[in-house]
Each structure stands twice: as structure tokens, then as C-alpha cells.
């Protein structure tokens, strides 16, 4: 049963990822990315990390996709067709990517992973305790660094997006 | 771990996702499309972290925690990129890569 679900998720993921980088309509390509992200969340559910799947759904499907759609609608007309690279360049890139894929897969399949058979459940409590523990192996420092980084990024985003023209427009209207 | 699925299949899928992202990153001519490709690449790496944690070291949590950090960094990066794109569109009315080749504007 899990096997069938995994293969369905994998096919959906790959097909929509290809559609997302190949589609010429901007908004459609964002929606295809949404499908890819949701199937990744499905893989997290299958692998038994429910907290991570919830984060994936809220942050990506709820936040990042909405941000990208927002910027697309501000910047484009919905039906605008995109300019696309020359055919020769596309073929060369696809060929190079296929070579890279082959190299990666040969390396992966030639390595013998020491897989541990297990069904150890991971609770949200364990993750929270580990994230805030300041003993050896705790993650309190990167947690704080990430929080400061997020704050700085948000303030920077506001300052950059505010721009100069808004103030001049305000002066004109006033 | 997923019953009946080995780690090799998961790694195959993430590698394919990664190279689809690289392909989009190189061939697309639009800043927002490039942002979407970067999202694909980052997500492939996050699945790798989670799969390694679950299949190889199930009694530890480092893969999950680093995945959370990667997701946070991605959110910050997307917010900054969107704000830069909106600002660029306001100044030069375009988000094509060929129009933004000079940094000073």
C-alpha cells in the first residue's frame, strides 16, 4: 500500500516539476510548483515525520506560494507568454543535466548504505526539546541565529520593497 | 522508513528533482521563474536530509532540525527576492534577466 502511494507521489512530483520549469505561462508554473510541494509533504507523511510535513504545508503552500503568486500578479498580466531560451541552448542544458544525473545516480547506486530497519516514531515534543536544549548536541544557537536572520530579512524586505517612489507619490498627492 | 521502499529510490527522485531545478535555473529568462527553480533545488536537498536521517540514523534528529533551518532560510530568501523583484519592476518595468545585467540603477 505504502509502495503504491509512494510511486504515485513520485510520478506526480517529477511530472509537475518538469511542467513547472517548462510551462510558458507564469501563473501556471507557480501552481505546478504548489503540486510539487504538496507531494513532498506527502512523502514526509509517509516517512513518518508529521511535524515536518505540517511545516512544509504551512510555510511553503501557505506562505511562499502566496508570496510568489502575489509578485506574479503585481508584475505580469496573467496571460503573458514568457520568452524562452533558444532551442540549441535548451538542448545543451538538458544534455548536460542528463550527464550530471547519470553521474550522480552511478555514485549513489555504487555506494552501500547501512540502512537500519526501524519504525521509531518521532514526536513533536522530542523535536522541541532538542531544538531548545543548550546541552551538548543541542540546537539553541542555530535556532537563535535563524530567528535573528528571519527578523533581519523581513525588515530588509520591507525597506527594499518600500522604494523611493512611494514617498515622492505621497508628496504629489499631498 | 517507508515499507518496501529503499533509500535508493528516494535518492533517485531527489536527484531528478535537483536536476530539473538546475535545468530551469539555466534556461528560464525571468527572475520569478529562476526563484521557482531555486525552490525546487532546495526542496530536493531537504528531502535528502530527511531520508538520510530516517534510513541511516533513526535515533537522532539532526536531519529534521536542519530541514527546519533550511525551510526558514528559504522563507527569508523568498521574501527578500520578491521584494527585490517588485522594486526592480517599479524602477525599470521589467523582470527579465537581460534587462537587469547592470547592478547600478
Short mmCIF file of C-alpha atoms in Angstrom, two decimals:
data_model
loop_
_atom_site.label_atom_id
_atom_site.label_comp_id
_atom_site.label_asym_id
_atom_site.label_seq_id
_atom_site.Cartn_x
_atom_site.Cartn_y
_atom_site.Cartn_z
CA UNK A 1 0.00 0.00 0.00
CA UNK A 2 2.71 2.49 1.01
CA UNK A 3 4.66 1.44 -2.04
CA UNK A 4 1.81 2.36 -4.40
CA UNK A 5 1.27 5.72 -2.68
CA UNK A 6 5.00 6.46 -2.84
CA UNK A 7 5.16 5.76 -6.56
CA UNK A 8 2.06 7.90 -7.23
CA UNK A 9 3.62 10.76 -5.25
CA UNK A 10 6.94 10.34 -7.07
CA UNK A 11 5.30 10.43 -10.51
CA UNK A 12 3.20 13.47 -9.58
CA UNK A 13 6.30 15.21 -8.23
CA UNK A 14 8.51 14.64 -11.26
CA UNK A 15 5.78 15.37 -13.84
CA UNK A 16 4.71 18.62 -12.20
CA UNK A 17 8.33 19.69 -11.64
CA UNK A 18 9.01 19.28 -15.35
CA UNK A 19 5.75 21.11 -16.17
CA UNK A 20 6.75 23.87 -13.78
CA UNK A 21 10.08 24.59 -15.46
CA UNK A 22 8.71 24.06 -18.99
CA UNK A 23 5.39 25.92 -18.86
CA UNK A 24 5.38 29.25 -20.66
CA UNK A 25 2.59 30.75 -18.60
CA UNK A 26 3.87 32.25 -15.38
CA UNK A 27 0.90 31.62 -13.10
CA UNK A 28 0.52 28.00 -14.21
CA UNK A 29 4.14 27.31 -13.46
CA UNK A 30 3.63 28.59 -9.89
CA UNK A 31 0.58 26.34 -9.43
CA UNK A 32 2.56 23.35 -10.71
CA UNK A 33 5.20 24.18 -8.08
CA UNK A 34 2.42 24.06 -5.48
CA UNK A 35 1.58 20.49 -6.54
CA UNK A 36 5.26 19.50 -6.26
CA UNK A 37 5.47 20.94 -2.74
CA UNK A 38 2.28 19.17 -1.65
CA UNK A 39 3.55 15.80 -2.88
CA UNK A 40 6.81 16.43 -0.99
CA UNK A 41 4.68 16.95 2.13
CA UNK A 42 3.02 13.62 1.32
CA UNK A 43 6.43 11.94 1.30
CA UNK A 44 7.15 13.41 4.74
CA UNK A 45 3.85 11.96 5.98
CA UNK A 46 4.81 8.57 4.52
CA UNK A 47 8.24 8.66 6.13
CA UNK A 48 6.52 9.37 9.49
CA UNK A 49 7.68 12.93 10.17
CA UNK A 50 4.30 14.56 10.70
CA UNK A 51 5.67 17.79 12.17
CA UNK A 52 7.92 18.39 9.16
CA UNK A 53 5.01 17.72 6.79
CA UNK A 54 2.90 20.27 8.65
CA UNK A 55 5.73 22.82 8.41
CA UNK A 56 6.09 22.09 4.70
CA UNK A 57 2.38 22.62 4.09
CA UNK A 58 2.07 25.81 6.12
CA UNK A 59 5.33 27.54 5.17
CA UNK A 60 5.50 26.53 1.52
CA UNK A 61 1.92 26.04 0.40
CA UNK A 62 0.62 28.73 2.73
CA UNK A 63 3.37 31.31 2.64
CA UNK A 64 5.88 31.08 -0.15
CA UNK A 65 3.43 30.14 -2.92
CA UNK A 66 1.16 33.03 -1.91
CA UNK A 67 4.15 35.41 -1.97
CA UNK A 68 5.20 34.25 -5.44
CA UNK A 69 1.64 34.45 -6.81
CA UNK A 70 1.40 37.92 -5.30
CA UNK A 71 4.56 39.06 -7.06
CA UNK A 72 3.46 37.46 -10.35
CA UNK A 73 0.16 39.30 -10.25
CA UNK A 74 1.87 42.59 -9.41
CA UNK A 75 4.41 42.22 -12.17
CA UNK A 76 2.68 40.49 -15.08
CA UNK A 77 -0.53 40.24 -16.93
CA UNK A 78 -1.91 36.79 -16.17
CA UNK A 79 -1.89 35.54 -19.74
CA UNK A 80 1.56 36.86 -20.59
CA UNK A 81 3.68 34.38 -22.51
CA UNK A 82 7.26 34.08 -21.39
CA UNK A 83 10.29 34.47 -23.51
CA UNK A 84 12.11 31.18 -23.63
CA UNK A 85 15.73 30.28 -24.32
CA UNK A 86 16.96 29.25 -27.76
CA UNK A 87 16.39 25.62 -28.74
CA UNK A 88 20.11 24.90 -29.07
CA UNK A 89 20.75 26.22 -25.58
CA UNK A 90 17.85 24.20 -24.18
CA UNK A 91 19.16 21.01 -25.76
CA UNK A 92 22.69 21.60 -24.50
CA UNK A 93 21.40 22.28 -20.98
CA UNK A 94 19.16 19.21 -20.98
CA UNK A 95 22.06 17.08 -22.21
CA UNK A 96 24.38 18.40 -19.50
CA UNK A 97 21.73 17.81 -16.86
CA UNK A 98 21.25 14.24 -18.06
CA UNK A 99 25.01 13.63 -17.84
CA UNK A 100 25.03 15.04 -14.31
CA UNK A 101 22.04 12.88 -13.39
CA UNK A 102 23.81 9.77 -14.71
CA UNK A 103 26.98 10.57 -12.73
CA UNK A 104 25.03 11.19 -9.53
CA UNK A 105 22.98 8.01 -9.92
CA UNK A 106 26.03 5.83 -10.59
CA UNK A 107 27.70 7.22 -7.48
CA UNK A 108 24.56 6.68 -5.38
CA UNK A 109 23.91 3.14 -6.60
CA UNK A 110 27.54 2.10 -6.19
CA UNK A 111 27.59 3.14 -2.52
CA UNK A 112 26.40 0.62 0.05
CA UNK A 113 24.20 2.44 2.57
CA UNK A 114 23.99 0.85 6.03
CA UNK A 115 20.22 1.06 6.35
CA UNK A 116 18.79 0.50 9.83
CA UNK A 117 15.43 -1.25 9.82
CA UNK A 118 13.22 0.71 12.19
CA UNK A 119 9.83 2.16 12.97
CA UNK A 120 10.91 4.57 15.69
CA UNK A 121 8.28 7.31 15.96
CA UNK A 122 9.41 10.93 16.33
CA UNK A 123 7.15 13.15 18.38
CA UNK A 124 6.92 16.92 18.25
CA UNK A 125 7.96 17.03 21.90
CA UNK A 126 11.30 15.40 21.08
CA UNK A 127 11.93 17.91 18.29
CA UNK A 128 11.09 20.87 20.53
CA UNK A 129 13.27 19.62 23.38
CA UNK A 130 16.22 19.06 21.07
CA UNK A 131 15.73 22.42 19.39
CA UNK A 132 15.83 24.38 22.65
CA UNK A 133 18.35 22.30 24.60
CA UNK A 134 21.62 24.04 25.48
CA UNK A 135 23.46 20.87 26.47
CA UNK A 136 25.89 19.03 24.20
CA UNK A 137 24.21 18.33 20.88
CA UNK A 138 21.52 20.93 21.47
CA UNK A 139 20.41 23.34 18.77
CA UNK A 140 19.72 26.53 20.72
CA UNK A 141 22.43 28.57 18.98
CA UNK A 142 21.35 27.93 15.37
CA UNK A 143 17.75 28.43 16.49
CA UNK A 144 18.53 31.91 17.79
CA UNK A 145 20.69 32.72 14.77
CA UNK A 146 17.84 31.71 12.45
CA UNK A 147 15.36 33.83 14.36
CA UNK A 148 17.60 36.90 14.11
CA UNK A 149 18.19 36.15 10.43
CA UNK A 150 14.44 35.97 9.76
CA UNK A 151 13.86 39.27 11.55
CA UNK A 152 16.67 40.96 9.60
CA UNK A 153 15.40 39.53 6.30
CA UNK A 154 11.87 40.72 6.94
CA UNK A 155 12.98 44.25 7.85
CA UNK A 156 15.27 44.31 4.82
CA UNK A 157 12.44 43.14 2.58
CA UNK A 158 10.17 45.91 3.83
CA UNK A 159 12.88 48.56 3.32
CA UNK A 160 13.73 47.33 -0.18
CA UNK A 161 10.13 46.96 -1.33
CA UNK A 162 9.18 50.37 0.02
CA UNK A 163 11.43 52.03 -2.52
CA UNK A 164 11.65 55.73 -3.24
CA UNK A 165 8.71 56.34 -5.49
CA UNK A 166 6.12 55.89 -2.77
CA UNK A 167 7.38 58.89 -0.83
CA UNK A 168 7.51 61.08 -3.93
CA UNK A 169 3.98 59.95 -4.88
CA UNK A 170 2.77 60.82 -1.40
CA UNK A 171 4.24 64.28 -1.73
CA UNK A 172 2.48 64.75 -5.06
CA UNK A 173 -0.87 63.72 -3.66
CA UNK A 174 -0.42 65.85 -0.57
CA UNK B 1 11.03 4.27 6.99
CA UNK B 2 8.58 3.52 4.22
CA UNK B 3 7.87 -0.24 3.99
CA UNK B 4 9.04 -1.66 0.68
CA UNK B 5 10.89 1.48 -0.42
CA UNK B 6 14.67 1.53 -0.25
CA UNK B 7 16.78 4.65 0.22
CA UNK B 8 17.99 4.36 -3.37
CA UNK B 9 14.56 5.13 -4.79
CA UNK B 10 14.16 8.24 -2.67
CA UNK B 11 17.65 9.43 -3.64
CA UNK B 12 16.84 8.81 -7.32
CA UNK B 13 13.76 11.01 -7.07
CA UNK B 14 15.56 13.82 -5.26
CA UNK B 15 18.39 13.74 -7.79
CA UNK B 16 15.89 14.06 -10.63
CA UNK B 17 14.17 16.94 -8.83
CA UNK B 18 17.54 18.65 -8.32
CA UNK B 19 18.50 18.44 -11.98
CA UNK B 20 15.06 19.61 -13.13
CA UNK B 21 15.69 22.64 -10.93
CA UNK B 22 19.14 23.19 -12.44
CA UNK B 23 17.67 22.92 -15.94
CA UNK B 24 15.03 25.53 -15.13
CA UNK B 25 17.61 27.78 -13.47
CA UNK B 26 19.71 27.87 -16.64
CA UNK B 27 17.04 28.01 -19.35
CA UNK B 28 14.48 30.41 -17.92
CA UNK B 29 14.82 34.12 -18.66
CA UNK B 30 12.63 35.50 -15.92
CA UNK B 31 13.52 36.34 -12.34
CA UNK B 32 10.39 34.74 -10.86
CA UNK B 33 10.94 31.51 -12.84
CA UNK B 34 14.51 31.40 -11.52
CA UNK B 35 13.12 31.77 -8.00
CA UNK B 36 10.81 28.79 -8.62
CA UNK B 37 13.78 26.69 -9.83
CA UNK B 38 15.74 27.58 -6.69
CA UNK B 39 12.78 26.38 -4.62
CA UNK B 40 12.90 23.03 -6.43
CA UNK B 41 16.65 22.63 -5.76
CA UNK B 42 16.29 23.49 -2.06
CA UNK B 43 13.38 21.09 -1.63
CA UNK B 44 15.37 18.26 -3.17
CA UNK B 45 18.12 18.85 -0.60
CA UNK B 46 15.59 18.92 2.25
CA UNK B 47 14.16 15.53 1.24
CA UNK B 48 17.72 14.17 1.19
CA UNK B 49 18.32 15.35 4.76
CA UNK B 50 15.08 13.74 5.95
CA UNK B 51 15.69 10.45 4.12
CA UNK B 52 19.24 10.10 5.46
CA UNK B 53 18.03 10.81 8.97
CA UNK B 54 15.21 8.26 8.80
CA UNK B 55 17.04 5.48 6.99
CA UNK B 56 20.58 5.68 8.39
CA UNK B 57 20.37 7.31 11.85
CA UNK B 58 16.78 6.87 13.08
CA UNK B 59 17.63 7.50 16.74
CA UNK B 60 18.88 11.05 16.05
CA UNK B 61 17.07 14.19 14.98
CA UNK B 62 19.73 16.25 13.23
CA UNK B 63 18.27 15.80 9.74
CA UNK B 64 14.84 17.00 10.82
CA UNK B 65 16.25 20.01 12.65
CA UNK B 66 18.45 21.03 9.74
CA UNK B 67 15.45 20.66 7.43
CA UNK B 68 13.57 23.12 9.62
CA UNK B 69 16.50 25.55 9.41
CA UNK B 70 16.68 25.17 5.61
CA UNK B 71 12.95 25.89 5.34
CA UNK B 72 13.36 29.03 7.48
CA UNK B 73 16.27 30.26 5.36
CA UNK B 74 14.23 29.58 2.21
CA UNK B 75 11.35 31.65 3.55
CA UNK B 76 13.68 34.56 4.29
CA UNK B 77 15.28 34.25 0.86
CA UNK B 78 11.93 34.20 -0.93
CA UNK B 79 10.68 37.27 0.93
CA UNK B 80 13.84 39.21 0.04
CA UNK B 81 13.76 38.05 -3.59
CA UNK B 82 10.12 39.05 -4.00
CA UNK B 83 10.79 42.48 -2.55
CA UNK B 84 13.79 42.97 -4.84
CA UNK B 85 11.72 41.89 -7.86
CA UNK B 86 8.92 44.31 -7.00
CA UNK B 87 11.39 47.14 -6.52
CA UNK B 88 13.09 46.34 -9.85
CA UNK B 89 9.74 46.29 -11.64
CA UNK B 90 8.94 49.67 -10.21
CA UNK B 91 12.21 51.14 -11.43
CA UNK B 92 12.73 49.58 -14.87
CA UNK B 93 9.29 47.99 -15.58
CA UNK B 94 10.77 44.59 -16.32
CA UNK B 95 11.76 41.37 -14.56
CA UNK B 96 13.68 39.82 -17.44
CA UNK B 97 17.25 38.78 -16.72
CA UNK B 98 18.67 40.59 -19.76
CA UNK B 99 17.35 43.92 -18.52
CA UNK B 100 18.93 43.73 -15.09
CA UNK B 101 22.51 42.96 -16.06
CA UNK B 102 23.84 46.18 -14.53
CA UNK B 103 23.79 46.37 -10.78
CA UNK B 104 23.67 50.18 -10.59
CA UNK B 105 20.35 51.74 -11.43
#
